[in-house]
Short mmCIF file of C-alpha atoms and ligand atoms in Angstrom, two decimals:
data_model
loop_
_atom_site.label_atom_id
_atom_site.label_comp_id
_atom_site.label_asym_id
_atom_site.label_seq_id
_atom_site.Cartn_x
_atom_site.Cartn_y
_atom_site.Cartn_z
CA MET A 219 138.91 118.25 118.29
CA VAL A 220 138.70 114.62 119.55
CA SER A 221 140.35 112.25 117.10
CA SER A 222 138.19 109.41 115.86
CA ALA A 223 137.70 106.95 113.03
CA PRO A 224 135.00 104.30 112.55
CA ASN A 225 137.22 101.51 113.85
CA ASN A 226 138.72 103.76 116.55
CA PRO A 227 136.04 105.92 118.15
CA PRO A 228 136.89 108.48 120.86
CA PHE A 229 136.69 105.80 123.57
CA PRO A 230 137.03 102.01 123.14
CA ALA A 231 134.49 100.51 120.75
CA TYR A 232 132.32 97.57 121.78
CA ARG A 233 133.43 94.38 120.07
CA ALA A 234 132.28 90.77 120.09
CA THR A 235 135.82 89.72 121.04
CA ASP A 236 134.89 90.73 124.60
CA LYS A 237 133.41 87.43 125.78
CA GLY A 238 130.29 87.79 127.91
CA SER A 239 129.61 91.35 126.66
CA PHE A 240 126.30 92.32 125.05
CA ALA A 241 128.15 92.64 121.71
CA TRP A 242 129.39 89.07 122.09
CA ASP A 243 125.94 87.81 123.16
CA SER A 244 124.40 89.51 120.12
CA THR A 245 126.90 87.93 117.78
CA VAL A 246 126.72 84.41 119.14
CA ARG A 247 123.05 84.24 120.21
CA ARG A 248 120.80 87.11 119.08
CA TRP A 249 121.92 87.41 115.45
CA PRO A 250 121.60 83.67 114.77
CA ASN A 251 118.05 83.86 116.19
CA ILE A 252 117.22 86.84 114.01
CA ILE A 253 118.64 85.06 110.95
CA ASP A 254 116.67 81.89 111.78
CA ASN A 255 113.41 83.86 112.00
CA ALA A 256 114.11 85.52 108.65
CA PHE A 257 114.94 82.11 107.18
CA ASN A 258 111.70 80.55 108.41
CA ASP A 259 109.51 83.44 107.28
CA PHE A 260 111.12 83.40 103.87
CA LYS A 261 110.68 79.64 103.58
CA THR A 262 106.96 80.06 104.23
CA ALA A 263 106.67 82.90 101.70
CA MET A 264 108.62 80.96 99.11
CA GLU A 265 106.56 77.78 99.50
CA LYS A 266 103.37 79.81 99.03
CA ASN A 267 104.63 81.33 95.78
CA ASP A 268 102.84 79.99 92.68
CA ASN A 269 105.78 80.52 90.39
CA ALA A 270 108.06 77.45 90.18
CA ASP A 271 111.06 79.58 89.12
CA ALA A 272 110.60 81.85 92.12
CA ARG A 273 110.45 78.78 94.37
CA ARG A 274 113.62 77.38 92.76
CA GLU A 275 115.41 80.67 93.30
CA GLY A 276 114.05 80.72 96.84
CA LYS A 277 116.02 77.55 97.63
CA GLU A 278 119.23 79.32 96.61
CA ILE A 279 118.28 82.23 98.85
CA LEU A 280 117.84 79.86 101.79
CA GLU A 281 121.31 78.48 101.12
CA SER A 282 122.78 81.98 101.04
CA ILE A 283 121.14 82.81 104.37
CA THR A 284 122.69 79.67 105.87
CA THR A 285 126.09 80.59 104.42
CA LEU A 286 125.85 84.01 106.03
CA LYS A 287 124.99 82.48 109.39
CA ASN A 288 127.98 80.11 109.12
CA GLU A 289 130.30 82.96 108.15
CA ILE A 290 129.45 84.73 111.39
CA ALA A 291 129.82 81.60 113.52
CA GLY A 292 133.18 80.91 111.81
CA ASP A 293 134.38 84.49 112.48
CA LYS A 294 135.23 85.06 108.82
CA PRO A 295 136.51 88.44 107.54
CA LEU A 296 133.97 91.01 106.32
CA ARG A 297 134.02 90.81 102.54
CA LEU A 298 133.11 93.51 100.03
CA LEU A 299 129.50 93.60 98.85
CA LEU A 300 128.76 92.04 95.48
CA ASP A 301 125.50 93.60 94.33
CA LYS A 302 124.96 96.73 92.25
CA ASP A 303 122.63 98.69 94.50
CA SER A 304 123.12 102.43 94.69
CA ASP A 305 124.82 102.35 98.10
CA VAL A 306 127.31 99.61 97.28
CA ASP A 307 130.26 101.89 96.46
CA ASP A 308 129.90 103.71 99.75
CA TRP A 309 129.67 100.47 101.69
CA ASN A 310 132.73 99.00 99.97
CA ARG A 311 134.66 102.23 100.50
CA HIS A 312 133.85 102.13 104.22
CA ILE A 313 134.94 98.49 104.46
CA SER A 314 138.20 99.09 102.56
CA ASN A 315 139.09 102.38 104.21
CA TYR A 316 138.18 101.61 107.79
CA PHE A 317 137.63 97.90 108.31
CA ALA A 318 140.00 96.07 105.95
CA GLY A 319 140.77 92.62 107.34
CA VAL A 320 138.42 92.76 110.34
CA THR A 321 136.23 89.76 111.10
CA TRP A 322 132.68 89.26 112.39
CA PHE A 323 134.10 89.35 115.92
CA THR A 324 137.03 91.78 115.66
CA GLY A 325 135.25 94.64 113.87
CA THR A 326 133.22 97.12 115.90
CA TRP A 327 129.85 95.80 117.04
CA LEU A 328 128.17 98.83 115.47
CA PHE A 329 129.64 98.48 112.00
CA ASN A 330 129.36 94.69 111.96
CA GLU A 331 125.72 94.74 113.01
CA CYS A 332 124.83 97.21 110.24
CA TYR A 333 126.86 95.13 107.80
CA LEU A 334 124.80 92.06 108.77
CA TYR A 335 121.55 93.73 107.65
CA ARG A 336 123.20 94.99 104.46
CA ARG A 337 124.48 91.47 103.71
CA LEU A 338 120.97 90.09 104.13
CA ARG A 339 119.78 92.74 101.72
CA GLU A 340 122.45 91.70 99.21
CA ILE A 341 120.92 88.23 99.05
CA TYR A 342 117.52 89.54 97.98
CA ILE A 343 118.75 92.36 95.77
CA MET A 344 120.81 89.90 93.72
CA SER A 345 117.82 87.66 93.12
CA HIS A 346 115.41 87.98 90.22
CA PHE A 347 112.06 87.29 91.88
CA TRP A 348 112.65 88.53 95.42
CA LYS A 349 114.28 91.94 95.01
CA SER A 350 111.65 93.84 96.95
CA TYR A 351 110.96 91.14 99.55
CA ASP A 352 111.06 92.42 103.15
CA PRO A 353 112.40 89.58 105.32
CA PHE A 354 110.87 91.17 108.41
CA GLY A 355 107.54 92.35 106.95
CA GLU A 356 105.48 89.57 108.56
CA GLN A 357 107.04 90.05 111.99
CA LYS A 358 106.47 93.82 111.94
CA LEU A 359 102.80 93.42 111.21
CA ALA A 360 102.23 90.53 113.60
CA THR A 361 103.67 92.49 116.54
CA PHE A 362 101.62 95.57 115.72
CA ARG A 363 98.56 93.35 115.89
CA GLY A 364 99.54 92.48 119.45
CA SER A 365 99.53 96.16 120.52
CA HIS A 366 95.77 96.57 119.99
CA GLY A 367 94.99 97.55 123.60
CA SER A 368 97.21 100.64 123.63
CA VAL A 369 96.41 101.45 119.99
CA PHE A 370 92.70 101.93 120.82
CA ASP A 371 93.43 103.56 124.22
CA LEU A 372 95.43 106.27 122.50
CA ALA A 373 92.95 106.74 119.65
CA ARG A 374 90.16 107.31 122.21
CA LYS A 375 92.25 109.83 124.14
CA MET A 376 93.31 111.77 121.06
CA PRO A 377 90.29 114.08 120.59
CA GLU A 378 90.75 115.40 124.11
CA MET A 379 94.50 115.80 123.66
CA ILE A 380 94.22 117.93 120.54
CA GLN A 381 91.46 120.25 121.78
CA PRO A 382 92.52 123.89 121.56
CA VAL A 383 93.64 124.77 125.09
CA SER A 384 95.99 126.95 127.12
CA GLU A 385 99.78 126.57 127.01
CA GLU A 386 99.67 125.10 130.55
CA ARG A 387 97.31 122.34 129.48
CA LYS A 388 99.36 121.78 126.34
CA GLU A 389 102.42 121.25 128.50
CA LEU A 390 100.67 118.50 130.46
CA VAL A 391 99.65 116.72 127.28
CA TYR A 392 103.19 117.11 125.93
CA GLN A 393 104.66 115.60 129.10
CA GLU A 394 102.47 112.52 128.65
CA LEU A 395 102.95 112.15 124.92
CA LEU A 396 106.69 112.51 125.03
CA GLN A 397 106.88 109.63 127.47
CA VAL A 398 104.50 107.49 125.43
CA CYS A 399 106.72 108.18 122.42
CA LEU A 400 109.81 107.28 124.44
CA TRP A 401 108.55 103.98 125.82
CA GLY A 402 107.18 103.03 122.42
CA ASN A 403 110.83 102.33 121.63
CA ALA A 404 111.15 99.60 124.23
CA THR A 405 109.60 96.86 122.18
CA ASP A 406 111.67 96.60 119.02
CA LEU A 407 111.63 93.19 117.46
CA SER A 408 115.34 92.50 117.65
CA LEU A 409 115.14 92.52 121.46
CA LEU A 410 111.67 91.15 122.03
CA THR A 411 113.03 87.74 122.99
CA ASN A 412 114.35 89.33 126.22
CA MET A 413 110.92 90.63 127.34
CA THR A 414 107.96 88.99 129.01
CA GLU A 415 104.40 89.82 127.97
CA GLU A 416 104.01 91.67 131.28
CA ASP A 417 107.07 93.82 130.53
CA ILE A 418 105.66 94.75 127.13
CA LYS A 419 102.22 95.68 128.51
CA ARG A 420 103.83 97.84 131.19
CA LEU A 421 106.05 99.62 128.67
CA GLN A 422 103.19 100.28 126.26
CA ALA A 423 100.95 101.63 129.01
CA VAL A 424 99.42 105.03 128.32
CA GLU A 425 97.75 105.75 131.68
CA LYS A 426 99.05 108.68 133.70
CA GLU A 427 99.81 106.71 136.88
CA LYS A 428 101.78 104.09 134.98
CA LEU A 429 103.76 106.75 133.15
CA ALA A 430 104.58 108.42 136.47
CA GLU A 431 105.88 105.09 137.75
CA GLN A 432 107.94 104.60 134.57
CA LYS A 433 109.45 108.09 134.87
CA LYS A 434 111.67 106.77 137.66
CA HIS A 435 113.42 104.71 135.01
CA ILE A 436 114.40 107.72 132.93
CA LEU A 437 118.04 108.17 133.89
CA VAL A 438 118.63 111.43 132.00
CA ASP A 439 115.50 113.54 131.80
CA ASN A 440 115.57 116.65 129.58
CA ILE A 441 111.78 116.63 129.03
CA ASP A 442 111.44 120.16 130.51
CA GLU A 443 114.31 121.56 128.43
CA ILE A 444 112.65 120.26 125.24
CA TRP A 445 109.39 121.92 126.29
CA GLU A 446 111.24 125.25 126.65
CA LYS A 447 112.05 124.96 122.95
CA LEU A 448 108.56 123.78 121.94
CA LYS A 449 106.94 126.59 123.89
CA THR A 450 108.45 129.12 121.53
CA LEU A 451 107.71 127.12 118.38
CA LYS A 452 104.90 128.09 116.04
CA ASP A 453 104.33 126.54 112.60
CA GLY A 454 107.81 125.05 112.72
CA ARG A 455 109.38 122.00 111.14
CA VAL A 456 110.06 118.93 113.25
CA ASP A 457 111.94 115.91 111.94
CA PHE A 458 111.77 112.39 113.31
CA VAL A 459 114.64 110.08 112.50
CA LEU A 460 112.45 107.06 112.95
CA ASP A 461 113.25 103.77 114.53
CA ASN A 462 110.74 100.92 114.61
CA SER A 463 107.58 100.19 112.73
CA GLY A 464 104.42 98.93 114.47
CA PHE A 465 103.51 100.42 117.84
CA GLU A 466 106.55 102.73 117.94
CA VAL A 467 105.80 104.53 114.69
CA TYR A 468 102.12 104.61 115.66
CA VAL A 469 103.05 106.67 118.75
CA ASP A 470 105.42 108.79 116.64
CA LEU A 471 102.40 109.57 114.45
CA ILE A 472 100.42 110.49 117.55
CA LEU A 473 103.12 112.95 118.67
CA ALA A 474 103.45 114.32 115.13
CA ASP A 475 99.67 114.79 114.95
CA TRP A 476 99.67 116.62 118.28
CA LEU A 477 102.52 118.90 117.13
CA ILE A 478 100.47 119.85 114.07
CA GLN A 479 97.16 120.23 115.89
CA SER A 480 98.69 122.31 118.67
CA GLY A 481 100.17 124.70 116.11
CA LYS A 482 103.75 123.92 117.09
CA ALA A 483 104.58 122.49 113.67
CA SER A 484 103.21 122.93 110.20
CA LYS A 485 105.59 120.40 108.72
CA ILE A 486 106.73 117.04 110.02
CA VAL A 487 109.34 114.95 108.25
CA PHE A 488 109.61 111.22 108.90
CA ASN A 489 113.10 110.01 107.99
CA CYS A 490 113.01 106.26 107.31
CA LYS A 491 115.54 103.57 106.44
CA THR A 492 116.05 102.65 102.80
CA ILE A 493 116.26 98.87 103.36
CA PRO A 494 114.91 96.32 105.86
CA TRP A 495 117.01 97.13 108.92
CA PHE A 496 117.48 95.85 112.47
CA VAL A 497 114.36 93.75 111.99
CA SER A 498 111.70 96.27 112.83
CA ASP A 499 112.93 99.65 111.52
CA VAL A 500 110.56 101.67 109.36
CA ILE A 501 111.00 101.66 105.60
CA PRO A 502 108.67 104.01 103.70
CA GLN A 503 106.32 101.24 102.58
CA ASP A 504 105.60 100.34 106.24
CA ILE A 505 103.64 103.57 106.73
CA PRO A 506 100.79 102.88 104.28
CA ILE A 507 100.76 99.25 105.41
CA LEU A 508 100.27 100.37 109.01
CA LEU A 509 97.61 102.96 108.15
CA ASP A 510 95.67 100.42 106.12
CA ALA A 511 95.92 97.88 108.95
CA CYS A 512 94.36 100.44 111.32
CA LEU A 513 91.52 101.01 108.86
CA ASP A 514 90.90 97.31 108.34
CA ARG A 515 88.22 96.35 110.83
CA THR A 516 89.36 92.73 110.80
CA PHE A 517 93.04 93.41 111.52
CA PHE A 518 93.29 93.51 115.32
CA PRO A 519 92.53 90.27 117.18
CA ASP A 520 89.77 91.61 119.44
CA ASN A 521 88.02 93.75 116.82
CA ASP A 522 84.80 91.76 117.14
CA LYS A 523 84.51 93.05 120.73
CA ARG A 524 85.16 96.69 119.83
CA SER A 525 82.46 99.36 119.86
CA ALA A 526 81.54 101.61 116.95
CA GLU A 527 83.03 104.53 118.95
CA ASP A 528 86.39 102.74 119.15
CA PHE A 529 86.51 102.25 115.39
CA GLU A 530 85.42 105.80 114.74
CA ALA A 531 88.10 107.22 117.03
CA LEU A 532 90.83 105.24 115.30
CA GLU A 533 89.53 105.84 111.79
CA THR A 534 89.06 109.59 112.24
CA MET A 535 92.61 109.91 113.48
CA VAL A 536 94.17 107.71 110.81
CA ASN A 537 92.27 109.49 108.04
CA ARG A 538 93.61 112.77 109.39
CA TRP A 539 97.14 111.31 109.16
CA LYS A 540 96.45 110.31 105.57
CA SER A 541 95.37 113.84 104.78
CA TYR A 542 98.66 115.19 106.21
CA ILE A 543 100.55 112.97 103.81
CA GLN A 544 98.38 114.10 100.91
CA ASP A 545 98.74 117.80 101.63
CA GLY A 546 102.47 117.60 102.45
CA ARG A 547 102.28 118.44 106.14
CA LEU A 548 103.74 114.99 106.77
CA VAL A 549 106.60 113.99 104.51
CA VAL A 550 107.79 110.37 104.56
CA ARG A 551 111.21 109.90 103.01
CA ALA A 552 114.38 107.80 103.26
CA HIS A 553 118.12 108.41 102.87
CA GLN A 554 120.92 105.93 102.33
CA PHE A 555 123.09 107.43 105.02
CA TRP A 556 120.82 105.97 107.72
CA CYS A 557 121.70 102.50 106.42
CA THR A 558 125.47 102.78 106.55
CA GLY A 559 127.53 101.49 109.46
CA LEU A 560 128.87 104.93 110.36
CA SER A 561 128.39 107.17 113.36
CA TYR A 562 126.41 110.42 112.94
CA TRP A 563 129.66 112.20 113.72
CA MET A 564 130.21 111.64 109.97
CA LEU A 565 126.81 112.89 108.78
CA LYS A 566 128.20 116.24 107.68
CA THR A 567 131.05 114.82 105.61
CA GLU A 568 129.35 111.66 104.29
CA ALA A 569 125.91 113.07 103.53
CA PRO A 570 126.23 116.87 103.29
CA ASP A 571 122.89 117.12 101.44
CA LEU A 572 121.09 115.46 104.33
CA PHE A 573 123.00 117.43 106.97
CA ASP A 574 122.14 120.73 105.29
CA ASP A 575 118.52 119.78 104.83
CA LEU A 576 118.07 118.68 108.45
CA LYS A 577 119.67 121.94 109.58
CA GLN A 578 116.52 123.67 108.28
CA SER A 579 114.46 121.82 110.84
CA ASP A 580 113.66 123.35 114.22
CA LEU A 581 114.06 120.08 116.05
CA VAL A 582 115.33 116.66 115.02
CA ILE A 583 114.05 113.82 117.20
CA PHE A 584 116.23 110.71 116.98
CA LYS A 585 114.23 107.70 118.04
CA GLY A 586 115.60 104.59 119.64
CA ASP A 587 118.68 102.76 120.58
CA LEU A 588 120.55 102.35 117.32
CA ASN A 589 120.18 106.06 116.52
CA PHE A 590 121.54 106.82 119.97
CA ARG A 591 124.49 104.48 119.48
CA LYS A 592 125.28 106.23 116.21
CA LEU A 593 124.87 109.70 117.71
CA VAL A 594 127.47 108.98 120.40
CA TYR A 595 129.82 106.82 118.29
CA ASP A 596 128.85 103.68 120.21
CA CYS A 597 131.83 103.64 122.51
CA ASP A 598 132.64 103.28 126.18
CA TRP A 599 132.42 106.93 127.29
CA PRO A 600 132.77 107.84 130.95
CA VAL A 601 129.07 107.80 131.85
CA THR A 602 129.05 111.45 132.97
CA THR A 603 130.33 112.75 129.61
CA PRO A 604 127.97 115.55 128.51
CA PHE A 605 125.63 114.56 125.65
CA ARG A 606 126.88 117.67 123.85
CA THR A 607 130.45 116.34 123.84
CA ALA A 608 129.44 112.81 122.90
CA ILE A 609 127.53 113.80 119.75
CA GLY A 610 130.59 115.50 118.28
CA VAL A 611 131.21 119.06 117.30
CA HIS A 612 129.27 119.16 113.98
CA MET A 613 126.11 117.81 115.52
CA ALA A 614 126.46 119.86 118.70
CA GLU A 615 127.32 123.19 117.18
CA GLU A 616 126.56 123.40 113.47
CA PHE A 617 123.38 121.36 113.13
CA THR A 618 120.05 122.10 114.76
CA ASN A 619 118.39 121.17 118.04
CA VAL A 620 118.72 117.47 118.72
CA VAL A 621 116.53 115.23 120.87
CA SER A 622 117.22 111.58 121.59
CA LEU A 623 114.36 109.41 122.88
CA ARG A 624 115.99 106.11 123.66
CA THR A 625 115.25 103.12 125.82
CA ASN A 626 118.60 101.64 126.81
CA LYS A 627 119.32 98.55 124.75
CA ALA A 628 123.10 98.67 124.44
CA ASP A 629 126.05 99.41 126.73
CA THR A 630 126.91 102.93 125.63
CA ILE A 631 125.56 105.74 127.83
CA VAL A 632 126.40 109.40 128.45
CA GLY A 633 125.01 112.40 130.27
CA LEU A 634 124.42 110.81 133.69
CA LYS A 635 124.66 113.14 136.65
CA GLU A 636 127.29 112.25 139.28
CA GLY A 637 126.02 109.41 141.47
CA VAL A 638 123.19 108.19 139.16
CA LYS A 639 125.10 105.11 138.03
CA GLU A 640 125.94 104.17 141.64
CA GLU A 641 122.31 104.72 142.67
CA VAL A 642 120.79 102.63 139.87
CA GLU A 643 123.30 99.85 140.46
CA LYS A 644 121.93 99.42 143.97
CA HIS A 645 118.92 97.69 142.41
CA ALA A 646 119.85 96.81 138.81
CA THR A 647 122.79 95.00 137.24
CA PRO A 648 124.73 96.89 134.53
CA LEU A 649 123.22 94.58 131.92
CA GLU A 650 119.71 95.40 133.17
CA TRP A 651 119.93 99.17 133.23
CA ARG A 652 122.08 99.52 130.13
CA CYS A 653 120.71 96.83 127.83
CA SER A 654 117.27 95.49 128.80
CA GLY A 655 115.12 98.31 127.37
CA LYS A 656 113.54 98.93 130.78
CA TYR A 657 115.52 102.13 131.48
CA ALA A 658 115.70 105.14 129.22
CA VAL A 659 117.19 108.55 128.47
CA VAL A 660 115.62 111.71 127.06
CA GLN A 661 118.52 113.87 125.92
CA TYR A 662 118.56 117.29 124.34
CA ASN A 663 121.16 119.52 122.78
CA ARG A 664 120.21 123.09 121.96
CA CYS A 665 122.23 124.16 118.97
CA PRO A 666 123.81 127.59 119.42
CA GLN A 667 123.34 128.48 115.73
O1 LIG B 787 121.30 94.44 118.41
C1 LIG B 787 121.54 95.50 119.18
C2 LIG B 787 120.75 96.68 118.88
O2 LIG B 787 121.35 97.65 118.12
C3 LIG B 787 120.45 97.21 120.22
O3 LIG B 787 121.10 98.36 120.39
C4 LIG B 787 118.97 97.19 120.24
O4 LIG B 787 118.66 96.08 120.99
C5 LIG B 787 118.46 96.89 118.88
O5 LIG B 787 119.53 96.39 118.22
C6 LIG B 787 117.90 98.02 118.14
O6 LIG B 787 117.13 98.82 118.94
P1 LIG B 787 116.31 100.04 118.38
O7 LIG B 787 115.23 99.48 117.56
O8 LIG B 787 115.81 100.75 119.58
O9 LIG B 787 117.28 100.87 117.61
MG1 LIG B 788 115.06 99.49 115.50
#
């Protein structure tokens, strides 16, 4: 068994001490931006609040946010958490056992980044008036609004995609939907500053020709292997370990809907985060907010130009999703383990209840970059390391079938065939193909059990 610990993964961890690295850039540039956006949104929310005590407390919150930002810039040690939320003992145990004495730069990029979002949470949880405030709520909704073109395109295509048809036709639809679901991950809000509007439109495209063009950017492509599993599945259970709200979870819902309508699954479980996380990650309350936004005919910016057929297509589909939630075919839930700073190599020992429950699923689809980083311990593996090795023995051999749909937004990468890295580097810099979100991997591990 490969030896590992959170501060010493199987290969060197990424750390912000490496000047010029993406971890360093995140720590010195991206995080301060993210904190500033949260600060400004909160300031607006606070000033709008009618309650003078809430506004007074809001000023203290703004000061705490500034203190946090200065702590990072000053490379201070990670301190224990001070609130009384139900995950605090676990967090403090992880800090004491694995990261005692590390600083905002010397700790691992993975743990520190998770700790940042938990520290932001601490500020609100310790308040009186703002306990349930989501510092990223406004941003999540505003960006979804901007995805209106692809939202309606997909809603109009849906009736045709879910028609009862042959397995061959189902495979074609699957091939398209899996890619739509993959590229939906490209536009998370913590990275949006690195993308142009053109990039975003291209990545949210749902037309066949554009998807075929995008396929060239999938560096590990197990789409066919996943279909081999799905082909045999009837009335199964499929879990999504979700990533981002907005357009990404909208396309996750589309894929989930198709799995149900095609008879592949009779139960879908959406595993969400428990707290506002990495800006745009889904917390359970985001789902009804998003469904209601779709049903609100004034929500999207160009709704006055939409036809009655457009609205009907979207509303029929969204009402069907609501009925899945009501009758239990779609379960939306959250677990604290997803909001720790640990790799999924530790899922079995840290959250045995969750591990055992997910084992019952036929397929667990991990969405996005952070889930990928956690699956493979976020370290500098030789790029040709098999995915199976990189996810660790519990996940590879004692769990269930694992899929990762990830657009590459961080350095770590595994599973490349010999020569792929050299080939891609003929036309893309390492930062571009590893971190820009414009390249992707679709990885699959079939569990022997
Ligand atoms: O800040 C870094 C990071 O973890 C990147 O890996 C990625 O840019 C983003 O945050 C989260 O991406 P995703 O929403 O796909 O997990
Ligand atoms: Mg995310």
